[in-house]
Coordinates of C-alpha atoms in Angstrom, one line a residue:
Chain A
M29 CA 24.9 94.7 318.8
R30 CA 23.7 92.2 316.2
A31 CA 24.8 93.4 312.8
T32 CA 23.4 92.4 309.5
T33 CA 25.8 91.8 306.6
R34 CA 25.0 95.2 305.3
E35 CA 25.8 96.8 308.6
R36 CA 29.0 94.8 308.8
E37 CA 30.0 96.1 305.3
L38 CA 29.3 99.6 306.5
L39 CA 31.2 99.2 309.7
E40 CA 34.1 97.9 307.7
T41 CA 33.8 101.0 305.5
F42 CA 33.8 103.2 308.6
V43 CA 36.8 101.5 309.9
A44 CA 38.6 101.8 306.6
L45 CA 37.6 105.5 306.6
S46 CA 38.9 105.9 310.1
D47 CA 42.2 104.3 309.1
T48 CA 42.5 106.8 306.4
L49 CA 41.7 109.6 308.8
V50 CA 44.3 108.6 311.3
V51 CA 47.4 107.9 309.2
D52 CA 48.9 110.6 307.0
Y53 CA 45.5 111.8 306.1
D54 CA 44.6 113.4 302.8
V55 CA 41.1 114.7 302.3
V56 CA 41.1 113.8 298.6
E57 CA 42.1 110.2 299.4
L58 CA 39.3 110.0 302.0
M59 CA 36.7 111.3 299.5
Q60 CA 38.0 108.9 296.9
L61 CA 37.6 106.0 299.2
L62 CA 34.1 107.3 300.1
V63 CA 32.9 107.6 296.5
D64 CA 34.4 104.3 295.5
R65 CA 32.7 102.5 298.4
S66 CA 29.5 104.4 297.8
A67 CA 29.3 103.4 294.2
A68 CA 30.0 99.7 295.1
L69 CA 27.6 99.6 298.0
F70 CA 24.7 101.4 296.4
D71 CA 24.9 99.9 293.0
A72 CA 25.9 103.1 291.3
V73 CA 27.8 103.5 288.0
S74 CA 29.3 106.7 289.3
S75 CA 29.6 108.7 292.4
G76 CA 31.2 112.1 293.3
V77 CA 31.6 114.6 296.1
L78 CA 31.1 118.3 295.6
L79 CA 32.5 120.8 298.0
S80 CA 31.6 124.4 298.4
D81 CA 34.3 126.7 299.8
A82 CA 33.9 129.8 302.0
Q83 CA 33.6 132.0 298.9
G84 CA 30.7 129.8 297.6
R85 CA 32.8 128.3 294.8
V86 CA 31.9 124.7 294.1
E87 CA 34.3 122.0 293.0
V88 CA 34.3 118.3 292.5
L89 CA 36.6 116.9 295.2
A90 CA 36.5 113.3 294.2
S91 CA 34.7 111.2 291.6
T92 CA 34.7 107.5 290.6
D93 CA 35.7 108.5 287.1
E94 CA 37.4 111.4 285.5
D95 CA 35.1 111.8 282.5
A96 CA 34.8 115.5 282.1
R97 CA 31.1 115.2 281.2
L98 CA 30.4 113.6 284.6
I99 CA 32.3 116.4 286.4
E100 CA 30.3 118.9 284.4
L101 CA 27.1 117.1 285.2
M102 CA 27.7 117.6 288.9
Q103 CA 28.6 121.2 288.6
L104 CA 25.6 122.2 286.6
E105 CA 24.5 125.4 288.3
R106 CA 21.6 125.7 290.7
G107 CA 18.2 125.3 288.9
A108 CA 19.9 123.2 286.2
G109 CA 20.5 119.9 288.1
P110 CA 20.1 118.0 291.3
C111 CA 23.6 118.3 292.8
L112 CA 23.8 122.0 293.3
E113 CA 20.1 121.9 294.3
A114 CA 21.0 119.7 297.2
L115 CA 23.9 122.0 298.1
A116 CA 21.7 125.1 298.0
T117 CA 18.7 123.7 299.8
G118 CA 20.4 121.3 302.3
E119 CA 17.8 118.7 301.3
V120 CA 18.2 115.3 299.6
V121 CA 17.4 115.6 295.9
A122 CA 16.4 112.3 294.4
V123 CA 15.8 111.7 290.7
P124 CA 14.3 108.2 290.3
D125 CA 14.0 108.6 286.5
V126 CA 16.2 111.0 284.6
R127 CA 13.9 110.9 281.6
E128 CA 11.1 112.4 283.6
V129 CA 12.8 115.5 285.0
R130 CA 11.2 118.9 284.6
E131 CA 12.1 121.0 281.5
E132 CA 14.6 123.2 283.2
W133 CA 16.7 120.2 283.8
S134 CA 16.8 119.1 280.2
G135 CA 20.5 119.9 279.9
F136 CA 21.1 117.6 282.9
R137 CA 18.8 114.9 281.4
D138 CA 20.6 114.8 278.0
Q139 CA 24.1 114.8 279.5
A140 CA 23.1 112.1 282.1
L141 CA 21.5 109.9 279.4
A142 CA 24.6 110.3 277.2
L143 CA 26.6 108.9 280.2
G144 CA 24.2 106.0 280.6
I145 CA 22.8 107.5 283.8
H146 CA 19.1 106.9 284.5
A147 CA 18.7 107.8 288.1
A148 CA 20.5 110.2 290.5
C149 CA 20.6 111.1 294.1
A150 CA 22.3 114.1 295.7
V151 CA 22.7 114.1 299.5
P152 CA 23.8 117.3 301.3
M153 CA 26.8 117.3 303.7
R154 CA 25.6 119.4 306.6
L155 CA 26.9 120.7 309.8
R156 CA 24.8 122.9 312.1
G157 CA 22.5 124.2 309.4
T158 CA 25.4 124.9 307.0
T159 CA 25.6 122.8 303.8
I160 CA 29.3 122.4 302.9
G161 CA 28.9 119.9 300.0
A162 CA 27.0 117.1 298.5
L163 CA 27.5 113.4 297.9
N164 CA 26.1 112.3 294.5
L165 CA 25.2 108.9 293.3
F166 CA 24.3 108.0 289.7
R167 CA 22.7 104.7 288.7
A168 CA 22.3 103.0 285.3
R169 CA 18.8 101.9 285.9
P170 CA 15.8 104.1 286.8
G171 CA 14.1 103.4 290.1
E172 CA 13.4 104.9 293.5
F173 CA 16.2 104.9 296.0
D174 CA 15.6 102.6 298.9
V175 CA 14.8 104.3 302.2
D176 CA 17.4 102.3 304.1
D177 CA 20.0 103.0 301.4
L178 CA 19.3 106.7 301.7
A179 CA 19.8 106.6 305.4
V180 CA 23.2 105.0 304.8
V181 CA 24.1 107.4 302.1
R182 CA 23.3 110.2 304.6
A183 CA 25.7 108.5 307.0
F184 CA 28.3 108.5 304.3
A185 CA 27.7 112.2 303.6
D186 CA 28.2 112.8 307.4
V187 CA 31.5 110.9 307.2
A188 CA 32.5 113.2 304.3
T189 CA 31.5 116.1 306.5
I190 CA 33.8 114.8 309.2
G191 CA 36.5 114.4 306.7
V192 CA 36.2 118.0 305.7
L193 CA 36.1 119.0 309.3
H194 CA 39.2 117.1 309.9
Q195 CA 40.9 118.8 307.1
W196 CA 40.0 122.1 308.6
A197 CA 41.3 120.7 311.9
I198 CA 44.8 120.3 310.3
V199 CA 44.7 123.8 308.8
E200 CA 43.2 125.5 311.8
A201 CA 43.0 123.4 314.9
D202 CA 41.2 125.9 317.0
A203 CA 38.4 126.5 314.5
V204 CA 37.4 122.9 314.3
R205 CA 37.7 122.3 318.0
T206 CA 35.3 125.2 318.4
Q207 CA 32.9 123.8 315.8
L208 CA 32.9 120.4 317.4
T209 CA 32.6 121.6 320.9
Y210 CA 29.8 123.9 319.8
A211 CA 28.0 120.9 318.3
L212 CA 28.6 118.8 321.4
D213 CA 27.3 121.4 323.9
S214 CA 24.7 123.2 321.9
R215 CA 21.8 121.3 323.5
V216 CA 23.3 121.6 326.9
V217 CA 23.3 125.4 326.5
V218 CA 19.7 125.4 325.4
E219 CA 18.7 123.5 328.6
Q220 CA 20.8 126.0 330.7
A221 CA 19.1 128.9 329.0
K222 CA 15.7 127.4 329.8
G223 CA 16.7 127.5 333.5
V224 CA 18.0 131.0 333.3
L225 CA 14.7 132.3 331.7
A226 CA 12.6 130.2 334.1
F227 CA 14.3 131.7 337.1
R228 CA 14.4 135.2 335.7
H229 CA 10.7 135.4 334.7
G230 CA 9.2 133.0 337.2
I231 CA 7.9 130.6 334.6
D232 CA 8.3 126.9 334.1
V233 CA 11.0 125.4 331.7
E234 CA 8.5 124.6 329.0
A235 CA 7.3 128.2 328.9
A236 CA 10.9 129.3 329.0
F237 CA 11.6 127.2 325.9
S238 CA 8.6 128.6 324.0
L239 CA 9.8 132.1 324.9
M240 CA 13.2 131.3 323.5
R241 CA 11.9 129.7 320.4
A242 CA 9.6 132.6 319.7
H243 CA 12.5 135.0 320.1
A244 CA 14.7 132.9 317.8
R245 CA 11.9 132.9 315.1
A246 CA 11.2 136.6 315.4
T247 CA 14.9 137.5 315.1
R248 CA 15.7 134.8 312.6
Q249 CA 18.5 133.3 314.7
P250 CA 19.3 129.7 315.5
I251 CA 17.9 128.9 318.9
T252 CA 21.4 127.8 320.1
D253 CA 22.7 131.3 319.4
V254 CA 19.8 132.8 321.4
A255 CA 20.5 130.3 324.2
R256 CA 24.2 131.1 324.3
R257 CA 23.4 134.8 324.7
V258 CA 20.8 134.1 327.4
V259 CA 23.4 132.1 329.4
A260 CA 25.9 134.9 328.9
G261 CA 23.5 137.3 330.6
D262 CA 21.7 139.0 327.6
A263 CA 18.3 140.1 328.9
A264 CA 16.7 140.6 325.4
V265 CA 14.6 137.5 325.6
S266 CA 11.6 138.3 327.8
P267 CA 7.9 137.7 327.8
P268 CA 5.7 140.2 326.0
A269 CA 5.3 143.2 328.4
A270 CA 2.1 143.0 330.5
D271 CA -0.2 145.9 329.8
Chain B
M15 CA 23.1 102.3 314.7
T16 CA 22.7 104.8 317.5
P17 CA 24.7 105.8 320.6
G18 CA 22.2 103.6 322.4
D19 CA 23.9 100.5 321.1
L20 CA 27.5 101.4 321.6
S21 CA 28.3 100.2 325.1
A22 CA 27.5 96.5 324.6
A23 CA 30.5 96.2 322.2
F24 CA 32.8 96.8 325.1
V25 CA 31.3 94.0 327.2
A26 CA 31.1 91.3 324.5
S27 CA 34.0 88.9 324.7
T28 CA 36.1 91.1 327.0
G29 CA 35.1 89.5 330.3
L30 CA 34.1 92.9 331.6
D31 CA 30.8 93.4 333.4
G32 CA 29.6 96.7 332.1
A33 CA 30.4 99.8 330.1
A34 CA 29.2 103.4 329.8
I35 CA 29.8 105.9 327.1
T36 CA 30.3 109.5 328.0
T37 CA 30.6 112.7 325.9
F38 CA 32.5 115.6 327.4
A39 CA 31.6 118.9 325.9
S40 CA 33.2 122.1 327.1
G41 CA 32.5 123.1 330.7
P42 CA 29.6 121.5 332.4
G43 CA 28.1 119.6 329.4
A44 CA 29.1 116.0 330.0
E45 CA 26.4 113.4 329.2
T46 CA 26.1 109.7 329.5
M47 CA 25.2 108.5 326.0
D48 CA 24.8 104.8 326.7
A49 CA 25.3 102.3 329.5
S50 CA 25.2 98.5 329.2
D51 CA 23.7 97.9 332.7
A52 CA 22.3 99.8 335.7
T53 CA 25.7 99.6 337.6
S54 CA 27.6 101.2 334.7
A55 CA 24.9 103.9 334.4
R56 CA 25.3 104.6 338.1
I57 CA 29.1 104.7 338.0
D58 CA 28.9 107.1 335.2
E59 CA 26.5 109.3 337.0
L60 CA 28.8 109.3 340.0
Q61 CA 31.7 110.3 337.7
L62 CA 29.7 113.2 336.4
D63 CA 28.3 114.2 339.8
L64 CA 31.7 114.3 341.4
G65 CA 33.6 115.6 338.4
I66 CA 36.3 113.0 338.9
G67 CA 37.1 109.5 337.7
P68 CA 38.8 107.4 335.1
G69 CA 36.6 108.6 332.2
W70 CA 37.5 112.2 332.9
D71 CA 41.2 111.3 333.2
A72 CA 41.1 109.2 330.0
H73 CA 39.6 112.2 328.2
A74 CA 42.1 114.7 329.7
T75 CA 45.2 112.6 329.0
Q76 CA 44.0 110.8 325.8
A77 CA 45.4 107.6 327.3
S78 CA 43.8 104.5 328.8
V79 CA 43.3 104.7 332.6
L80 CA 43.4 101.3 334.3
A81 CA 42.4 100.7 337.9
S82 CA 42.7 96.9 338.2
D83 CA 42.2 96.8 342.0
L84 CA 40.0 99.7 343.0
A85 CA 40.1 99.0 346.7
R86 CA 43.9 99.7 346.6
D87 CA 43.6 102.7 344.3
E88 CA 44.0 106.2 345.8
R89 CA 43.2 108.3 342.7
W90 CA 39.5 109.1 343.2
P91 CA 38.6 108.3 346.9
A92 CA 34.9 109.5 346.8
L93 CA 34.2 107.6 343.6
R94 CA 36.1 104.5 344.7
D95 CA 34.1 104.0 347.8
A96 CA 30.8 104.4 346.0
C97 CA 31.9 102.0 343.2
L98 CA 33.0 99.4 345.8
A99 CA 29.6 99.7 347.4
L100 CA 28.0 99.1 344.0
G101 CA 30.0 95.9 343.6
S102 CA 32.5 97.2 341.1
R103 CA 36.1 96.4 342.0
A104 CA 38.0 97.4 338.9
L105 CA 37.6 100.3 336.5
F106 CA 39.1 100.8 333.0
A107 CA 38.5 103.8 330.9
F108 CA 39.6 104.6 327.3
P109 CA 39.4 107.9 325.4
L110 CA 37.0 108.3 322.5
A111 CA 38.6 110.5 319.9
F112 CA 38.7 110.6 316.2
G113 CA 41.3 112.1 314.0
G114 CA 42.5 114.3 316.8
M115 CA 39.0 115.4 317.8
R116 CA 38.2 114.6 321.4
I117 CA 34.7 113.4 322.0
G118 CA 34.5 111.5 325.2
A119 CA 35.4 108.3 327.0
V120 CA 34.2 104.8 327.7
T121 CA 34.3 103.6 331.3
T122 CA 34.1 99.9 331.9
Y123 CA 34.0 98.0 335.2
A124 CA 34.6 94.5 336.5
A125 CA 33.0 92.9 339.6
E126 CA 36.3 91.5 340.7
P127 CA 39.9 92.9 340.6
R128 CA 41.5 91.8 337.3
T129 CA 44.1 92.9 334.8
L130 CA 43.5 93.2 331.1
D131 CA 45.8 91.2 328.9
D132 CA 47.2 92.5 325.6
D133 CA 44.6 90.7 323.6
V134 CA 41.6 92.2 325.4
L135 CA 43.3 95.7 325.4
A136 CA 43.8 95.5 321.7
R137 CA 40.1 94.4 321.2
L138 CA 38.9 97.3 323.4
T139 CA 41.1 99.8 321.6
E140 CA 39.8 98.6 318.3
R141 CA 36.3 99.1 319.5
T142 CA 37.0 102.6 320.7
R143 CA 37.7 103.6 317.0
S144 CA 34.3 102.6 315.6
A145 CA 32.5 103.9 318.7
S146 CA 34.3 107.3 318.3
M147 CA 33.3 107.4 314.7
L148 CA 29.7 106.6 315.4
L149 CA 29.5 109.1 318.3
L150 CA 31.0 111.8 316.0
L151 CA 28.5 110.9 313.3
D152 CA 25.7 111.2 315.9
T153 CA 27.1 114.6 317.0
V154 CA 27.2 115.9 313.5
R155 CA 23.7 114.6 312.8
E156 CA 22.1 115.8 316.0
A157 CA 23.8 119.2 316.0
D158 CA 20.8 120.9 314.4
R159 CA 18.4 119.6 317.0
D160 CA 17.1 121.9 319.7
T161 CA 16.4 119.1 322.2
S162 CA 18.5 116.0 322.9
R163 CA 17.0 112.7 322.0
N164 CA 19.3 111.0 324.4
P165 CA 17.2 109.3 327.1
R166 CA 20.1 109.6 329.6
S167 CA 20.6 113.3 329.0
R168 CA 21.1 115.3 332.2
R169 CA 18.8 118.0 330.9
T170 CA 17.3 118.7 334.4
V171 CA 20.9 119.3 335.7
H172 CA 21.5 121.7 332.8
Q173 CA 18.2 123.5 333.5
A174 CA 19.0 123.8 337.2
T175 CA 22.5 125.0 336.3
G176 CA 20.8 127.8 334.4
M177 CA 18.6 128.7 337.3
V178 CA 21.5 128.7 339.7
L179 CA 23.6 130.9 337.4
A180 CA 20.7 133.4 337.0
R181 CA 20.1 133.4 340.8
F182 CA 23.7 133.9 341.9
G183 CA 25.1 135.7 338.9
V184 CA 27.9 133.3 338.3
S185 CA 29.3 131.4 335.2
A186 CA 27.8 128.1 334.1
P187 CA 30.8 126.0 335.4
D188 CA 30.6 127.8 338.8
A189 CA 26.8 127.3 338.9
L190 CA 27.3 123.6 338.3
A191 CA 30.0 123.5 341.0
L192 CA 27.6 125.1 343.5
L193 CA 25.0 122.5 342.5
Q194 CA 27.4 119.6 342.9
A195 CA 28.6 120.9 346.3
H196 CA 25.0 121.3 347.5
A197 CA 24.2 117.7 346.3
Y198 CA 27.3 116.4 348.0
T199 CA 26.4 118.2 351.2
V200 CA 22.9 116.8 351.3
G201 CA 24.0 113.4 350.1
L202 CA 21.8 113.2 347.0
P203 CA 22.5 112.7 343.3
V204 CA 22.9 116.0 341.5
A205 CA 20.0 115.0 339.2
Q206 CA 17.7 114.7 342.3
V207 CA 18.8 118.1 343.7
A208 CA 18.4 119.6 340.2
A209 CA 14.9 118.1 339.8
D210 CA 13.9 119.6 343.2
I211 CA 15.1 123.0 342.1
V212 CA 13.5 123.0 338.7
E213 CA 10.2 121.8 340.1
G214 CA 10.2 124.5 342.8
R215 CA 10.6 122.0 345.8
S216 CA 14.0 123.3 346.8
R217 CA 14.9 126.4 348.9
F218 CA 18.3 126.5 347.4
L219 CA 17.5 129.5 345.2
D220 CA 15.6 131.4 347.9
P221 CA 16.8 134.9 348.6
E222 CA 18.4 135.3 352.0
P223 CA 16.8 135.5 354.4
A224 CA 14.4 132.8 353.1
A225 CA 11.5 134.6 351.6
T226 CA 8.0 133.3 351.1
D227 CA 7.8 134.0 347.4
G228 CA 10.8 132.4 345.8
L229 CA 11.4 131.7 342.2
G230 CA 9.3 134.3 340.4
E231 CA 10.8 137.3 342.1
E232 CA 12.5 139.9 340.0
R233 CA 15.8 140.8 341.5
P234 CA 16.8 144.4 341.6

């Protein structure tokens, strides 16, 4: 494993994060470390983590500075700024030049410029299709975010996701174990379900997969949920009846 | 960095000859995520085929499992003999866990019996932490994907497990156990037996007495 300087810095950050997670762990401390390191590594003037709770309330969990205007900026409701946009869509929302945002975001623009922010990037924190928060970076100069940087910011957002998961683990050990196990074995279950359908309907595994995917689309369910039911013996997934 | 780079870190400056990274999901979902050489890959396949070995034990006990002289070790006889035949005479496994979340294990081997001094042990333990973190990141990142991108995935084994469970009406763990027992009886790797079943070359799923039309038949 030959690591570049950047990768080494990242690995150090990961190790620092894992230290935080192991000893007397506090989710806010972890997020603080994460935003501070993110700001330093990605040349940002500010950085912050937004978290959405089960009731859909959004709060800023950590931020590089306590300026109320920055907190407000991150909490601008959906349709008014990039941070909640990322949270709502589960997609990265990059604003390379704050001055050029669309009109609906003028409130965001004015407040950002007042804070000396000219570019922003909001990266969703996702687990299994659910977006639980967003990591936000704000830069003083306009410009596109580098693709490699974005990949790393995503990794940081994933770390933040793990941090939150871990917090849940302390609160409710079983729930998180289930989530993690679910994530670990979801693809295994998809493969098993292919086998079940292949045997049941006398088709090959590719055809079985198409069948399962079509059923998942038609019933608007994640394919892993369909697969789980197939393996448990649910016979609902079957080829179109022959006339 | 991907799970495909992880095992090399356990070989560099440890004097060990190979390492394999395994994730243990619930039930029959264990996968080799990375192996530094063919021998490590084969040892890990044996661990998964047999359902025993230091990796399993490290995962179950969350402690390191050291077999410094495999020839004189009585813990996993079937695995031991196969490993010795592969030229591996010592096995050392360490749990991969992060913040209380159990992910898997790394199983290393040495070609000659040896002990690990404190220095090497500390280095290995240190590396399990970043490996655990990266594996967990990969798990979180890959969780939305339908199909594994892991080239070492035992997907054929999982598919055959599904066929066996549909055929015999048993649970997934029991179906895998049947598959493992069958492979052990015929003396083939589980992956080989599984491929034969999935590609219709095996009579394992035939109704009894052996019928001429096998796989497609609807059971009453």
